[in-house]
Tab-separated table of C-alpha atoms and ligand atoms in Angstrom:
chain	number	residue	atom	x	y	z
A	23	UNK	CA	18.479	-14.123	0.766
A	24	UNK	CA	17.279	-10.711	-0.360
A	25	UNK	CA	18.735	-9.374	-3.617
A	26	UNK	CA	20.947	-6.366	-2.960
A	27	UNK	CA	20.485	-2.890	-4.361
A	28	UNK	CA	23.302	-0.415	-4.912
A	29	UNK	CA	21.407	2.797	-4.133
A	30	UNK	CA	18.539	3.052	-1.665
A	31	UNK	CA	15.422	2.933	-3.782
A	32	UNK	CA	12.313	4.985	-3.126
A	33	UNK	CA	9.461	3.163	-4.786
A	34	UNK	CA	5.847	4.255	-4.845
A	35	UNK	CA	2.965	1.863	-5.422
A	36	UNK	CA	-0.096	3.651	-6.805
A	37	UNK	CA	-3.456	2.001	-7.273
A	38	UNK	CA	-6.991	1.871	-5.903
A	39	UNK	CA	-7.943	-0.141	-2.806
A	40	UNK	CA	-7.746	-3.834	-3.621
A	41	UNK	CA	-5.168	-3.428	-6.408
A	42	UNK	CA	-2.687	-5.506	-4.420
A	43	UNK	CA	-0.346	-2.778	-3.174
A	44	UNK	CA	0.078	-4.337	0.271
A	45	UNK	CA	0.586	-7.883	-1.023
A	46	UNK	CA	3.088	-6.776	-3.636
A	47	UNK	CA	4.911	-4.437	-1.235
A	48	UNK	CA	5.424	-7.335	1.195
A	49	UNK	CA	6.789	-9.513	-1.614
A	50	UNK	CA	9.169	-6.764	-2.773
A	51	UNK	CA	10.260	-6.223	0.813
A	52	UNK	CA	11.258	-9.863	1.104
A	53	UNK	CA	12.900	-10.066	-2.303
A	54	UNK	CA	14.859	-6.811	-2.279
A	55	UNK	CA	15.314	-6.167	1.449
A	56	UNK	CA	13.392	-2.901	1.162
A	57	UNK	CA	11.104	-1.564	3.868
A	58	UNK	CA	7.367	-1.503	3.223
A	59	UNK	CA	5.970	1.762	4.478
A	60	UNK	CA	2.183	1.751	4.529
A	61	UNK	CA	0.482	4.901	5.810
A	62	UNK	CA	-2.702	2.821	6.192
A	63	UNK	CA	-0.859	0.441	8.572
A	64	UNK	CA	0.692	3.363	10.454
A	65	UNK	CA	-2.715	5.018	10.819
A	66	UNK	CA	-4.376	1.762	11.940
A	67	UNK	CA	-1.636	1.400	14.581
A	68	UNK	CA	-2.283	4.986	15.732
A	69	UNK	CA	-6.028	4.235	15.944
A	70	UNK	CA	-5.345	1.063	17.953
A	71	UNK	CA	-3.029	2.943	20.322
A	72	UNK	CA	-5.553	5.773	20.717
A	73	UNK	CA	-2.992	8.510	19.977
A	74	UNK	CA	-4.370	12.016	19.169
A	75	UNK	CA	-3.633	11.393	15.466
A	76	UNK	CA	-5.390	8.027	15.674
A	77	UNK	CA	-8.447	9.535	17.346
A	78	UNK	CA	-8.695	12.186	14.626
A	79	UNK	CA	-8.195	9.632	11.821
A	80	UNK	CA	-10.587	6.911	13.004
A	81	UNK	CA	-13.938	8.241	11.768
A	82	UNK	CA	-12.455	9.450	8.457
A	83	UNK	CA	-11.006	5.986	7.805
A	84	UNK	CA	-14.267	4.262	8.727
A	85	UNK	CA	-16.097	6.467	6.221
A	86	UNK	CA	-13.588	5.700	3.457
A	87	UNK	CA	-12.302	9.283	3.193
A	88	UNK	CA	-8.742	10.555	3.239
A	89	UNK	CA	-7.078	11.540	6.492
A	90	UNK	CA	-5.688	15.108	6.469
A	91	UNK	CA	-2.295	15.695	4.862
A	92	UNK	CA	-1.116	17.204	8.154
A	93	UNK	CA	-1.680	13.987	10.123
A	94	UNK	CA	-0.433	11.665	7.394
A	95	UNK	CA	2.726	13.692	6.772
A	96	UNK	CA	3.553	13.843	10.479
A	97	UNK	CA	3.224	10.050	10.755
A	98	UNK	CA	5.186	9.462	7.558
A	99	UNK	CA	8.059	11.791	8.482
A	100	UNK	CA	8.319	10.178	11.879
A	101	UNK	CA	8.639	6.754	10.265
A	102	UNK	CA	11.136	7.986	7.645
A	103	UNK	CA	13.460	9.060	10.458
A	104	UNK	CA	13.981	5.494	11.659
A	105	UNK	CA	17.332	4.062	10.511
A	106	UNK	CA	15.924	0.919	8.831
A	107	UNK	CA	14.573	2.980	5.897
A	108	UNK	CA	18.156	3.523	4.727
A	109	UNK	CA	17.854	0.190	2.909
A	110	UNK	CA	15.244	1.792	0.641
A	111	UNK	CA	11.467	1.991	0.900
A	112	UNK	CA	8.316	0.916	-0.851
A	113	UNK	CA	5.642	3.505	-0.197
A	114	UNK	CA	2.296	1.716	-0.106
A	115	UNK	CA	-0.714	4.019	-0.008
A	116	UNK	CA	1.362	7.201	0.074
A	117	UNK	CA	1.289	9.781	-1.455
A	118	UNK	CA	-2.462	9.998	-2.004
A	119	UNK	CA	-2.886	13.735	-2.679
A	120	UNK	CA	-1.001	16.393	-4.653
A	121	UNK	CA	0.018	18.018	-1.347
A	122	UNK	CA	1.514	14.735	-0.097
A	123	UNK	CA	3.383	14.208	-3.374
A	124	UNK	CA	4.893	17.698	-3.154
A	125	UNK	CA	5.836	17.202	0.495
A	126	UNK	CA	7.487	13.883	-0.378
A	127	UNK	CA	9.471	15.446	-3.233
A	128	UNK	CA	10.693	18.173	-0.836
A	129	UNK	CA	11.568	15.656	1.878
A	130	UNK	CA	13.560	13.510	-0.541
A	131	UNK	CA	15.331	16.466	-2.148
A	132	UNK	CA	16.408	17.670	1.304
A	133	UNK	CA	17.932	14.247	1.948
A	134	UNK	CA	19.652	14.074	-1.463
A	135	UNK	CA	17.219	11.424	-2.716
A	136	UNK	CA	14.498	11.175	-5.313
A	137	UNK	CA	11.677	8.865	-6.336
A	138	UNK	CA	13.181	5.878	-8.187
A	139	UNK	CA	9.901	4.683	-9.676
A	140	UNK	CA	6.177	5.275	-9.181
A	141	UNK	CA	4.372	2.127	-10.250
A	142	UNK	CA	0.693	2.364	-11.097
A	143	UNK	CA	-1.201	-0.907	-10.625
A	144	UNK	CA	-3.905	-0.837	-13.285
A	145	UNK	CA	-7.127	-2.617	-12.378
A	146	UNK	CA	-10.831	-2.782	-13.048
A	147	UNK	CA	-12.953	-0.773	-10.547
A	148	UNK	CA	-15.840	-3.212	-10.077
A	149	UNK	CA	-13.483	-6.125	-9.436
A	150	UNK	CA	-11.856	-4.034	-6.700
A	151	UNK	CA	-15.094	-3.743	-4.699
A	152	UNK	CA	-15.424	-7.535	-4.694
A	153	UNK	CA	-11.751	-8.047	-3.802
A	154	UNK	CA	-11.853	-5.607	-0.897
A	155	UNK	CA	-15.222	-6.674	0.517
A	156	UNK	CA	-14.175	-10.354	0.752
A	157	UNK	CA	-10.655	-10.102	2.071
A	158	UNK	CA	-9.311	-11.103	5.459
A	159	UNK	CA	-5.901	-11.919	6.919
A	160	UNK	CA	-4.333	-14.326	9.377
A	161	UNK	CA	-4.013	-12.479	12.692
A	162	UNK	CA	-0.733	-14.277	13.414
A	163	UNK	CA	1.325	-14.023	10.195
A	164	UNK	CA	-0.659	-11.568	8.055
A	165	UNK	CA	-1.204	-13.977	5.141
A	166	UNK	CA	-4.062	-12.659	2.991
A	167	UNK	CA	-7.201	-14.629	2.066
A	168	UNK	CA	-10.522	-14.002	0.318
A	169	UNK	CA	-14.013	-15.393	1.003
A	170	UNK	CA	-14.352	-16.782	-2.528
A	171	UNK	CA	-11.065	-16.357	-4.421
A	172	UNK	CA	-8.531	-17.605	-1.878
A	173	UNK	CA	-9.887	-19.685	0.964
A	174	UNK	CA	-7.738	-21.536	3.485
A	175	UNK	CA	-7.102	-25.191	2.544
A	176	UNK	CA	-8.474	-26.284	5.947
A	177	UNK	CA	-11.386	-24.239	7.206
A	178	UNK	CA	-10.320	-21.824	9.928
A	179	UNK	CA	-6.598	-22.703	9.731
A	180	UNK	CA	-3.971	-20.494	8.086
A	181	UNK	CA	-2.131	-22.353	5.275
A	182	UNK	CA	1.090	-20.537	6.036
A	183	UNK	CA	1.469	-20.633	9.835
A	184	UNK	CA	-1.372	-22.801	11.157
A	185	UNK	CA	-2.880	-19.842	13.042
A	186	UNK	CA	-6.590	-20.008	13.785
A	187	UNK	CA	-7.351	-16.323	14.385
A	188	UNK	CA	-8.273	-14.147	11.412
A	189	UNK	CA	-9.089	-10.474	11.091
A	190	UNK	CA	-10.953	-8.178	8.736
A	191	UNK	CA	-10.351	-4.460	8.392
A	192	UNK	CA	-13.241	-2.276	9.598
A	193	UNK	CA	-13.218	-0.432	6.244
A	194	UNK	CA	-13.219	-3.567	4.053
A	195	UNK	CA	-16.923	-3.602	3.183
A	196	UNK	CA	-18.598	-2.788	-0.145
A	197	UNK	CA	-20.029	0.562	0.938
A	198	UNK	CA	-16.762	1.963	2.345
A	199	UNK	CA	-14.796	0.462	-0.550
A	200	UNK	CA	-16.906	2.547	-2.965
A	201	UNK	CA	-16.051	5.686	-1.008
A	202	UNK	CA	-12.361	4.753	-0.983
A	203	UNK	CA	-12.487	4.198	-4.734
A	204	UNK	CA	-14.085	7.627	-5.218
A	205	UNK	CA	-11.345	9.227	-3.099
A	206	UNK	CA	-8.745	7.402	-5.198
A	207	UNK	CA	-10.109	8.717	-8.495
A	208	UNK	CA	-10.654	12.249	-7.215
A	209	UNK	CA	-7.412	12.786	-5.321
A	210	UNK	CA	-4.846	10.065	-6.009
A	211	UNK	CA	-5.205	9.104	-9.691
A	212	UNK	CA	-4.090	12.637	-10.749
A	213	UNK	CA	-0.662	11.803	-9.255
A	214	UNK	CA	-0.088	9.443	-12.182
A	215	UNK	CA	0.397	12.536	-14.384
A	216	UNK	CA	2.748	14.068	-11.763
A	217	UNK	CA	5.068	11.052	-11.873
A	218	UNK	CA	4.808	10.728	-15.655
A	219	UNK	CA	6.028	14.319	-15.901
A	220	UNK	CA	8.931	13.477	-13.578
A	221	UNK	CA	9.846	10.599	-15.901
A	222	UNK	CA	9.532	7.901	-13.225
A	223	UNK	CA	6.095	6.443	-13.984
A	224	UNK	CA	5.714	2.719	-14.698
A	225	UNK	CA	2.409	0.934	-15.233
A	226	UNK	CA	1.618	-2.716	-14.556
A	227	UNK	CA	-1.521	-4.648	-15.483
A	228	UNK	CA	-2.603	-5.800	-12.024
A	229	UNK	CA	-5.585	-7.973	-12.985
A	230	UNK	CA	-3.410	-11.077	-13.416
A	231	UNK	CA	-2.084	-13.572	-10.876
A	232	UNK	CA	-0.163	-12.380	-7.820
A	233	UNK	CA	2.980	-14.116	-9.111
A	234	UNK	CA	2.753	-12.575	-12.596
A	235	UNK	CA	2.342	-9.106	-11.099
A	236	UNK	CA	5.228	-9.743	-8.686
A	237	UNK	CA	7.416	-10.750	-11.599
A	238	UNK	CA	6.558	-7.584	-13.579
A	239	UNK	CA	7.281	-5.459	-10.500
A	240	UNK	CA	10.534	-7.306	-9.830
A	241	UNK	CA	11.777	-6.404	-13.304
A	242	UNK	CA	10.967	-2.735	-12.758
A	243	UNK	CA	12.527	-2.646	-9.277
A	244	UNK	CA	15.729	-4.358	-10.463
A	245	UNK	CA	16.073	-1.635	-13.080
A	246	UNK	CA	15.109	1.195	-10.727
A	247	UNK	CA	17.567	0.226	-8.023
A	248	UNK	CA	20.510	-0.864	-10.182
B	302	AMP	P1	-4.980	1.680	3.107
B	302	AMP	O1	-4.553	0.700	4.146
B	302	AMP	O2	-3.834	2.231	2.318
B	302	AMP	O3	-6.097	1.160	2.241
B	302	AMP	O4	-5.587	2.931	3.898
B	302	AMP	C1	-6.729	2.799	4.711
B	302	AMP	C2	-7.300	4.175	5.018
B	302	AMP	O5	-6.328	4.953	5.728
B	302	AMP	C3	-7.649	5.017	3.807
B	302	AMP	O6	-8.948	4.728	3.302
B	302	AMP	C4	-7.555	6.429	4.371
B	302	AMP	O7	-8.681	6.750	5.168
B	302	AMP	C5	-6.357	6.309	5.304
B	302	AMP	N1	-5.084	6.608	4.615
B	302	AMP	C6	-4.048	5.737	4.386
B	302	AMP	N2	-3.042	6.346	3.761
B	302	AMP	C7	-3.440	7.631	3.563
B	302	AMP	C8	-2.845	8.760	2.953
B	302	AMP	N3	-1.612	8.691	2.388
B	302	AMP	N4	-3.539	9.931	2.944
B	302	AMP	C9	-4.766	10.026	3.509
B	302	AMP	N5	-5.398	8.986	4.089
B	302	AMP	C10	-4.743	7.803	4.133
């Protein structure tokens, strides 16, 4: 059973590619009944569907750059209008630019909401390249694995659901990961100061085990949504 929250929380996970935002967002979603909202997932879905936004985003994503604020904000706003987000959201991979952060603040203010906490996952850059370049997921249940750090117990079989199909993101290779890391430092890391100024910044050492990080995040989220 998910723990309940009294006010709908708006949580932001900040951190470079490979920091564990997606993994931790899924765990928080399960534990607190919040909705994980990943602009990367929304963009990948748009690419797969071949929508105009997806067509425009595809080459930028493959090169490891940032998709335009215009496209990302349109996709995000569309998703924020669905009723399930009333339970509260974990923004994973959004905002990534100052313009997106300002647009989010305006969107929340208009709806009588505000950011509950912006949590920066602090990690070591070089380790992130290795994490990203080796990761893959079960195509059936989405469980995450890594070529060296987290292999399946039985080769080719998902530990969680028994699925035998796996997938790798097109942009999860060392070269693109370096570009994504550059984009993070140039355009997203400055948002840490924005949220510190707003008084909602939290930082978590994200080089430890998945469970230790989840526990640190759980403590913050319990406080933020109480
Ligand atoms: P992610 O799944 O969060 O690692 O995102 C994968 C890719 O999607 C990024 O490298 C960007 O090209 C694009 N993307 C995802 N979210 C955003 C965003 N908020 N702003 C701009 N580009 C984004």
